[in-house]
Amino acid sequence: MRIFIAAGGTGGHVFPSLCVAEKLRELGDHKVFFLGTRRGLEAGVVASRGFPVLYVSARGWNRRIGLQMFRMLGENFLGFCAMGWYFLWYRPQAFFAMGSYLSLLGGLWAKILRVPIYLHEQNVYPGLANRVVARWARKVFLSFEETKEYLRTRGRVEVTGNPLREEVVAWEGKKEEACALLGLSKSRKTLLVAGGSRGSSFLNRVFLEALDFLPKEMIQVVHITGVEDFAPIAEYAEKQPFPYRVFPFLDAMGMAYAAADVAFCRAGANTVTELFFFGIPSILVPYREATENHQWYNAQWLVKQGLAVVFSEEELRGPLLARELLRLLNRPSGFPESESRRVQFRKSAACIAREILDLPGEEGC
């Protein structure tokens, strides 16, 4: 089969789609093509995994009237034309959409040309593109049961969980090995700070403020800063009297999760499901500019699992963050775990791939 995947922009779309693409490749000699832009994460990450990327000119839907809106409409019109050419030239037999402006552009062509559409929604609250494309989809896959109430689809929905990367889940239960590779102490508590695939200046700043109120003798830090803040924080970390590991971006996120005792993060779908999988108590600050506030819904899901507290950017300051970090560090270990849901996240990519290829489901799907 020839299969198109639309998953562009951030790691929240790209990494789960790669999990599915790799399963498709494992299940036969299928040709998988990604539709993407040269600005997005897919330009580097997808190509490095050996999947061809068909580039188009497109950008996120700007709903504010102004010059940027006209620019967006122009680029997306060009992208729509380019996608039409790709659909006519390659004749895909399935279209898999992960949500985003690329999913809507590709979904329109798939509907016009009667290409079967499969859709995955990573977040609790579905984005506009997925709410539209879901009406045309043969099957809609969801990360969370709660998402059903936001979609107008009946009988074509399946809760599969969010596909998690093999290189992440493989670190489950390997705390000592992770600490050794990161140069961390086994006797200290590890704080993980991560602001998503592009980092977060707000999280970086508030965490550095909080460090003044934390006991240096009991903690150590793994801090994923993003590219822009890496140099000054790395310089700051060198002066600290405790292990402080700083990365602009970390491919081996599973190693960081395995080492962590408490996390301070944004609330993207990948982050939330990975924190749940590893059972890490977390302080979440949803990105307030995220489309339709979808990170807030993700964060609230993790709160319901007994694993998170949530703050807005407006209310969180260094002293408050320090108090919450200490509270989580000192709370009894363990959390109300759902083993069946953890297995579901591990099996998600395989279940989706088999559905797209119309193969019998394996155990756990």
CSV table of C-alpha atoms in Angstrom, one decimal:
chain,number,residue,atom,x,y,z
A,1,MET,CA,0.0,0.0,0.0
A,2,ARG,CA,0.9,3.6,-0.5
A,3,ILE,CA,0.0,5.6,2.6
A,4,PHE,CA,0.1,9.4,3.2
A,5,ILE,CA,0.6,10.7,6.7
A,6,ALA,CA,-0.1,14.3,7.6
A,7,ALA,CA,1.7,15.2,10.8
A,8,GLY,CA,3.5,18.4,10.9
A,9,GLY,CA,4.8,21.2,13.2
A,10,THR,CA,5.5,20.0,16.7
A,11,GLY,CA,6.6,16.7,18.3
A,12,GLY,CA,3.0,16.3,19.6
A,13,HIS,CA,2.0,15.4,16.0
A,14,VAL,CA,5.3,14.0,14.6
A,15,PHE,CA,6.4,11.5,17.2
A,16,PRO,CA,3.1,9.5,17.5
A,17,SER,CA,2.8,9.5,13.7
A,18,LEU,CA,6.3,8.1,13.4
A,19,CYS,CA,5.4,5.3,15.8
A,20,VAL,CA,2.5,4.3,13.5
A,21,ALA,CA,4.7,4.7,10.4
A,22,GLU,CA,7.3,2.4,11.8
A,23,LYS,CA,4.7,-0.2,12.6
A,24,LEU,CA,3.3,0.1,9.0
A,25,ARG,CA,6.8,-0.6,7.7
A,26,GLU,CA,7.2,-3.6,10.0
A,27,LEU,CA,3.9,-5.1,8.8
A,28,GLY,CA,4.9,-5.3,5.1
A,29,ASP,CA,6.4,-3.6,2.1
A,30,HIS,CA,4.3,-0.5,2.4
A,31,LYS,CA,5.3,2.9,1.1
A,32,VAL,CA,4.7,5.6,3.7
A,33,PHE,CA,5.0,9.2,2.7
A,34,PHE,CA,4.8,12.2,5.1
A,35,LEU,CA,3.2,15.5,4.1
A,36,GLY,CA,5.0,18.3,5.9
A,37,THR,CA,6.6,21.8,5.8
A,38,ARG,CA,10.3,22.7,5.9
A,39,ARG,CA,9.7,24.7,9.0
A,40,GLY,CA,8.3,21.9,11.1
A,41,LEU,CA,10.0,19.3,13.2
A,42,GLU,CA,9.2,16.7,10.5
A,43,ALA,CA,11.9,18.2,8.2
A,44,GLY,CA,14.6,16.7,10.3
A,45,VAL,CA,13.1,14.0,12.5
A,46,VAL,CA,11.0,12.2,9.9
A,47,ALA,CA,13.7,12.2,7.2
A,48,SER,CA,16.3,10.8,9.7
A,49,ARG,CA,14.0,7.8,10.2
A,50,GLY,CA,14.1,6.9,6.5
A,51,PHE,CA,10.7,8.2,5.5
A,52,PRO,CA,10.3,10.5,2.5
A,53,VAL,CA,8.7,13.9,3.2
A,54,LEU,CA,6.6,15.6,0.5
A,55,TYR,CA,6.9,19.3,1.3
A,56,VAL,CA,4.2,21.8,0.9
A,57,SER,CA,3.8,25.5,1.8
A,58,ALA,CA,1.3,25.8,4.6
A,59,ARG,CA,0.9,27.3,8.1
A,60,GLY,CA,-1.4,27.2,11.1
A,61,TRP,CA,-4.9,28.6,10.9
A,62,ASN,CA,-4.8,32.3,12.1
A,63,ARG,CA,-8.3,33.3,13.0
A,64,ARG,CA,-7.5,37.0,13.6
A,65,ILE,CA,-8.3,39.3,10.7
A,66,GLY,CA,-5.2,41.1,9.5
A,67,LEU,CA,-2.1,40.8,7.3
A,68,GLN,CA,-1.1,37.5,8.9
A,69,MET,CA,-4.5,36.0,8.0
A,70,PHE,CA,-4.1,36.8,4.3
A,71,ARG,CA,-0.5,35.4,4.3
A,72,MET,CA,-1.8,32.3,5.9
A,73,LEU,CA,-4.6,31.9,3.4
A,74,GLY,CA,-2.2,32.4,0.5
A,75,GLU,CA,0.3,29.8,1.8
A,76,ASN,CA,-2.4,27.3,2.5
A,77,PHE,CA,-3.9,27.8,-1.0
A,78,LEU,CA,-0.5,27.0,-2.4
A,79,GLY,CA,-0.2,24.0,0.0
A,80,PHE,CA,-3.6,22.8,-1.1
A,81,CYS,CA,-2.6,22.8,-4.8
A,82,ALA,CA,0.7,21.0,-4.0
A,83,MET,CA,-1.1,18.4,-2.0
A,84,GLY,CA,-3.5,17.8,-4.9
A,85,TRP,CA,-0.5,17.2,-7.2
A,86,TYR,CA,1.0,14.7,-4.7
A,87,PHE,CA,-2.4,12.8,-4.3
A,88,LEU,CA,-2.8,12.6,-8.1
A,89,TRP,CA,0.8,11.6,-8.8
A,90,TYR,CA,1.3,9.0,-6.0
A,91,ARG,CA,-2.3,7.7,-5.7
A,92,PRO,CA,-2.3,6.8,-2.0
A,93,GLN,CA,-4.6,4.1,-0.8
A,94,ALA,CA,-5.0,5.5,2.7
A,95,PHE,CA,-4.6,8.9,4.3
A,96,PHE,CA,-3.7,9.1,8.0
A,97,ALA,CA,-4.2,12.4,9.7
A,98,MET,CA,-2.8,13.4,13.1
A,99,GLY,CA,-4.5,16.8,13.4
A,100,SER,CA,-3.1,20.2,12.3
A,101,TYR,CA,-3.5,22.4,9.2
A,102,LEU,CA,-1.8,19.7,7.1
A,103,SER,CA,-4.5,17.2,8.1
A,104,LEU,CA,-7.3,19.5,6.9
A,105,LEU,CA,-5.6,20.3,3.6
A,106,GLY,CA,-4.9,16.6,3.0
A,107,GLY,CA,-8.2,15.5,4.3
A,108,LEU,CA,-10.0,17.7,1.7
A,109,TRP,CA,-8.1,16.0,-1.2
A,110,ALA,CA,-8.7,12.5,0.3
A,111,LYS,CA,-12.4,13.2,0.5
A,112,ILE,CA,-12.5,14.5,-3.1
A,113,LEU,CA,-10.5,11.5,-4.4
A,114,ARG,CA,-12.3,9.0,-2.2
A,115,VAL,CA,-9.1,7.9,-0.4
A,116,PRO,CA,-10.0,6.2,2.9
A,117,ILE,CA,-9.2,8.6,5.8
A,118,TYR,CA,-8.0,7.5,9.2
A,119,LEU,CA,-7.6,10.0,12.0
A,120,HIS,CA,-5.8,10.1,15.3
A,121,GLU,CA,-6.5,12.8,18.0
A,122,GLN,CA,-3.7,13.0,20.6
A,123,ASN,CA,-5.3,15.6,22.9
A,124,VAL,CA,-8.3,15.3,25.2
A,125,TYR,CA,-10.0,18.2,23.4
A,126,PRO,CA,-9.8,17.8,19.6
A,127,GLY,CA,-8.5,20.6,17.4
A,128,LEU,CA,-10.6,22.3,14.6
A,129,ALA,CA,-8.9,20.3,11.8
A,130,ASN,CA,-9.7,17.0,13.4
A,131,ARG,CA,-13.3,18.0,14.3
A,132,VAL,CA,-13.8,18.7,10.6
A,133,VAL,CA,-11.9,15.7,9.1
A,134,ALA,CA,-13.5,13.3,11.6
A,135,ARG,CA,-16.8,13.6,9.8
A,136,TRP,CA,-15.2,12.1,6.7
A,137,ALA,CA,-13.0,9.5,8.4
A,138,ARG,CA,-13.4,5.7,8.1
A,139,LYS,CA,-12.0,5.4,11.6
A,140,VAL,CA,-11.1,7.9,14.3
A,141,PHE,CA,-8.6,6.8,16.9
A,142,LEU,CA,-8.5,8.6,20.3
A,143,SER,CA,-5.9,8.8,23.1
A,144,PHE,CA,-8.6,9.4,25.7
A,145,GLU,CA,-12.1,8.2,26.4
A,146,GLU,CA,-13.1,11.7,27.3
A,147,THR,CA,-12.6,13.0,23.8
A,148,LYS,CA,-15.7,11.2,22.5
A,149,GLU,CA,-18.0,13.9,23.9
A,150,TYR,CA,-16.4,16.5,21.7
A,151,LEU,CA,-16.7,14.7,18.4
A,152,ARG,CA,-19.8,14.3,16.2
A,153,THR,CA,-19.0,10.8,15.1
A,154,ARG,CA,-20.9,7.6,15.8
A,155,GLY,CA,-19.7,4.0,15.5
A,156,ARG,CA,-16.4,4.9,13.9
A,157,VAL,CA,-14.4,5.8,17.1
A,158,GLU,CA,-11.9,3.6,18.9
A,159,VAL,CA,-9.9,4.6,22.0
A,160,THR,CA,-6.4,3.3,21.3
A,161,GLY,CA,-4.3,5.5,23.5
A,162,ASN,CA,-1.5,7.8,22.3
A,163,PRO,CA,1.3,6.0,20.4
A,164,LEU,CA,4.4,6.0,22.6
A,165,ARG,CA,7.9,5.7,21.1
A,166,GLU,CA,9.6,2.4,21.7
A,167,GLU,CA,12.8,4.2,22.7
A,168,VAL,CA,10.8,5.9,25.5
A,169,VAL,CA,8.8,3.0,26.9
A,170,ALA,CA,11.9,0.8,26.8
A,171,TRP,CA,13.3,2.8,29.8
A,172,GLU,CA,10.4,1.7,32.1
A,173,GLY,CA,11.9,0.4,35.4
A,174,LYS,CA,15.5,1.4,34.6
A,175,LYS,CA,16.0,4.2,37.1
A,176,GLU,CA,19.5,3.1,38.2
A,177,GLU,CA,20.7,2.8,34.6
A,178,ALA,CA,19.3,6.1,33.7
A,179,CYS,CA,20.9,7.9,36.6
A,180,ALA,CA,24.3,6.3,35.8
A,181,LEU,CA,24.2,7.4,32.2
A,182,LEU,CA,23.1,10.9,33.1
A,183,GLY,CA,25.8,11.2,35.8
A,184,LEU,CA,23.2,11.5,38.6
A,185,SER,CA,23.4,10.3,42.2
A,186,LYS,CA,21.1,7.4,43.3
A,187,SER,CA,20.7,9.0,46.8
A,188,ARG,CA,19.3,12.4,45.5
A,189,LYS,CA,15.8,13.2,44.3
A,190,THR,CA,15.7,14.0,40.6
A,191,LEU,CA,13.7,17.0,39.2
A,192,LEU,CA,12.8,16.9,35.5
A,193,VAL,CA,12.1,20.2,33.8
A,194,ALA,CA,10.9,20.1,30.2
A,195,GLY,CA,9.0,22.7,28.2
A,196,GLY,CA,8.1,20.6,25.1
A,197,SER,CA,10.0,20.0,21.9
A,198,ARG,CA,10.8,23.8,21.6
A,199,GLY,CA,11.4,24.5,25.2
A,200,SER,CA,9.7,27.1,27.4
A,201,SER,CA,11.3,30.4,28.6
A,202,PHE,CA,8.6,30.8,31.2
A,203,LEU,CA,9.2,27.3,32.8
A,204,ASN,CA,12.9,27.9,32.7
A,205,ARG,CA,12.7,31.3,34.4
A,206,VAL,CA,10.3,30.2,37.2
A,207,PHE,CA,12.2,27.0,37.9
A,208,LEU,CA,15.5,29.0,38.4
A,209,GLU,CA,13.6,31.3,40.8
A,210,ALA,CA,12.3,28.2,42.7
A,211,LEU,CA,15.9,26.8,43.1
A,212,ASP,CA,16.6,29.5,45.7
A,213,PHE,CA,14.0,27.9,48.0
A,214,LEU,CA,14.9,24.2,47.5
A,215,PRO,CA,17.3,22.2,49.7
A,216,LYS,CA,20.4,21.8,47.6
A,217,GLU,CA,21.6,18.8,49.6
A,218,MET,CA,18.6,16.5,48.5
A,219,ILE,CA,18.0,17.4,44.8
A,220,GLN,CA,19.5,17.0,41.3
A,221,VAL,CA,18.1,18.3,38.0
A,222,VAL,CA,17.6,17.2,34.4
A,223,HIS,CA,16.7,20.4,32.6
A,224,ILE,CA,15.6,20.5,28.9
A,225,THR,CA,15.7,24.1,28.1
A,226,GLY,CA,15.1,24.5,24.4
A,227,VAL,CA,17.7,26.0,22.1
A,228,GLU,CA,17.3,29.7,23.0
A,229,ASP,CA,17.8,29.4,26.7
A,230,PHE,CA,20.4,26.6,26.7
A,231,ALA,CA,23.7,28.6,26.9
A,232,PRO,CA,22.9,30.8,29.9
A,233,ILE,CA,21.3,28.0,31.9
A,234,ALA,CA,24.1,25.6,31.1
A,235,GLU,CA,26.5,28.3,32.4
A,236,TYR,CA,24.4,28.7,35.6
A,237,ALA,CA,24.2,24.9,36.1
A,238,GLU,CA,28.0,24.6,36.2
A,239,LYS,CA,28.1,26.7,39.3
A,240,GLN,CA,25.6,24.7,41.3
A,241,PRO,CA,26.7,22.4,44.2
A,242,PHE,CA,24.5,19.5,43.0
A,243,PRO,CA,24.3,17.5,39.7
A,244,TYR,CA,22.5,19.7,37.2
A,245,ARG,CA,22.3,18.2,33.6
A,246,VAL,CA,21.2,20.6,30.9
A,247,PHE,CA,20.1,19.8,27.3
A,248,PRO,CA,18.7,22.0,24.6
A,249,PHE,CA,16.7,19.0,23.3
A,250,LEU,CA,16.9,15.4,24.4
A,251,ASP,CA,16.1,12.5,22.0
A,252,ALA,CA,16.4,10.0,24.9
A,253,MET,CA,13.4,11.3,26.8
A,254,GLY,CA,12.7,7.8,28.2
A,255,MET,CA,16.0,8.0,30.1
A,256,ALA,CA,15.0,11.4,31.6
A,257,TYR,CA,11.6,10.0,32.6
A,258,ALA,CA,13.2,6.9,34.1
A,259,ALA,CA,15.5,9.0,36.3
A,260,ALA,CA,12.8,11.5,37.4
A,261,ASP,CA,11.1,11.6,40.8
A,262,VAL,CA,9.1,14.7,40.0
A,263,ALA,CA,8.5,16.7,36.8
A,264,PHE,CA,7.8,20.3,35.9
A,265,CYS,CA,6.4,20.5,32.4
A,266,ARG,CA,3.9,21.8,29.9
A,267,ALA,CA,0.9,19.6,29.1
A,268,GLY,CA,1.2,18.5,25.5
A,269,ALA,CA,-0.4,15.1,24.7
A,270,ASN,CA,2.9,13.3,24.4
A,271,THR,CA,4.2,14.7,27.7
A,272,VAL,CA,1.0,13.9,29.6
A,273,THR,CA,0.8,10.3,28.4
A,274,GLU,CA,4.5,9.7,28.9
A,275,LEU,CA,4.3,11.1,32.5
A,276,PHE,CA,1.4,8.8,33.1
A,277,PHE,CA,3.2,5.8,31.7
A,278,PHE,CA,6.2,6.3,34.0
A,279,GLY,CA,4.0,7.3,37.0
A,280,ILE,CA,5.8,10.6,37.6
A,281,PRO,CA,4.1,13.1,40.0
A,282,SER,CA,4.0,16.4,38.1
A,283,ILE,CA,3.4,20.1,38.2
A,284,LEU,CA,1.9,21.2,34.9
A,285,VAL,CA,1.6,24.6,33.3
A,286,PRO,CA,-0.5,24.5,30.2
A,287,TYR,CA,0.8,26.6,27.3
A,288,ARG,CA,-1.7,29.5,27.3
A,289,GLU,CA,-1.3,30.1,23.5
A,290,ALA,CA,-2.1,26.5,22.6
A,291,THR,CA,-5.0,26.4,20.1
A,292,GLU,CA,-8.3,26.3,21.9
A,293,ASN,CA,-6.5,25.8,25.2
A,294,HIS,CA,-6.1,22.0,24.6
A,295,GLN,CA,-3.2,21.7,27.0
A,296,TRP,CA,-5.5,22.6,29.9
A,297,TYR,CA,-7.8,19.7,29.0
A,298,ASN,CA,-4.8,17.3,28.9
A,299,ALA,CA,-3.5,18.6,32.2
A,300,GLN,CA,-6.9,18.0,33.9
A,301,TRP,CA,-6.9,14.4,32.6
A,302,LEU,CA,-3.6,13.8,34.4
A,303,VAL,CA,-5.0,15.4,37.6
A,304,LYS,CA,-7.8,12.9,37.5
A,305,GLN,CA,-5.2,10.1,37.4
A,306,GLY,CA,-3.9,11.4,40.7
A,307,LEU,CA,-0.6,12.4,39.2
A,308,ALA,CA,-0.6,16.2,38.7
A,309,VAL,CA,-1.3,19.6,40.0
A,310,VAL,CA,-2.0,22.4,37.5
A,311,PHE,CA,-1.1,26.1,37.6
A,312,SER,CA,-1.6,28.9,35.1
A,313,GLU,CA,1.3,31.1,34.1
A,314,GLU,CA,-0.3,34.1,35.9
A,315,GLU,CA,-0.4,32.4,39.3
A,316,LEU,CA,2.9,30.5,39.4
A,317,ARG,CA,6.0,32.1,40.9
A,318,GLY,CA,9.2,30.7,42.2
A,319,PRO,CA,8.3,30.3,45.9
A,320,LEU,CA,5.0,28.6,45.1
A,321,LEU,CA,6.7,26.2,42.7
A,322,ALA,CA,9.3,25.3,45.3
A,323,ARG,CA,6.6,24.5,47.9
A,324,GLU,CA,4.8,22.2,45.4
A,325,LEU,CA,8.0,20.5,44.3
A,326,LEU,CA,8.9,19.7,47.9
A,327,ARG,CA,5.3,18.5,48.7
A,328,LEU,CA,5.5,16.1,45.7
A,329,LEU,CA,9.0,14.9,46.6
A,330,ASN,CA,7.9,14.1,50.2
A,331,ARG,CA,4.7,12.4,49.4
A,332,PRO,CA,4.4,8.6,49.7
A,333,SER,CA,5.5,6.7,46.5
A,334,GLY,CA,3.0,5.1,44.2
A,335,PHE,CA,-0.1,6.3,42.6
A,336,PRO,CA,-3.5,4.9,41.6
A,337,GLU,CA,-2.2,3.0,38.6
A,338,SER,CA,-4.2,1.6,35.7
A,339,GLU,CA,-2.1,-1.2,34.2
A,340,SER,CA,-4.6,-1.8,31.4
A,341,ARG,CA,-4.4,1.8,30.2
A,342,ARG,CA,-0.6,1.6,30.3
A,343,VAL,CA,-0.6,-1.5,28.1
A,344,GLN,CA,-3.0,0.3,25.8
A,345,PHE,CA,-0.6,3.2,25.3
A,346,ARG,CA,2.2,0.7,24.6
A,347,LYS,CA,0.1,-1.2,22.0
A,348,SER,CA,-1.5,1.9,20.4
A,349,ALA,CA,0.7,2.2,17.3
A,350,ALA,CA,0.4,-1.4,16.4
A,351,CYS,CA,-3.4,-1.3,16.8
A,352,ILE,CA,-3.7,1.7,14.5
A,353,ALA,CA,-1.4,0.3,11.9
A,354,ARG,CA,-3.3,-2.9,11.7
A,355,GLU,CA,-6.6,-1.1,11.3
A,356,ILE,CA,-5.2,1.0,8.5
A,357,LEU,CA,-4.0,-2.1,6.7
A,358,ASP,CA,-7.2,-4.0,7.4
A,359,LEU,CA,-5.4,-6.7,9.3
A,360,PRO,CA,-6.8,-8.7,12.2
A,361,GLY,CA,-6.2,-7.0,15.6
A,362,GLU,CA,-3.5,-8.5,17.9
A,363,GLU,CA,-3.9,-9.1,21.6
A,364,GLY,CA,-4.4,-5.9,23.5
A,365,CYS,CA,-6.0,-4.0,20.6
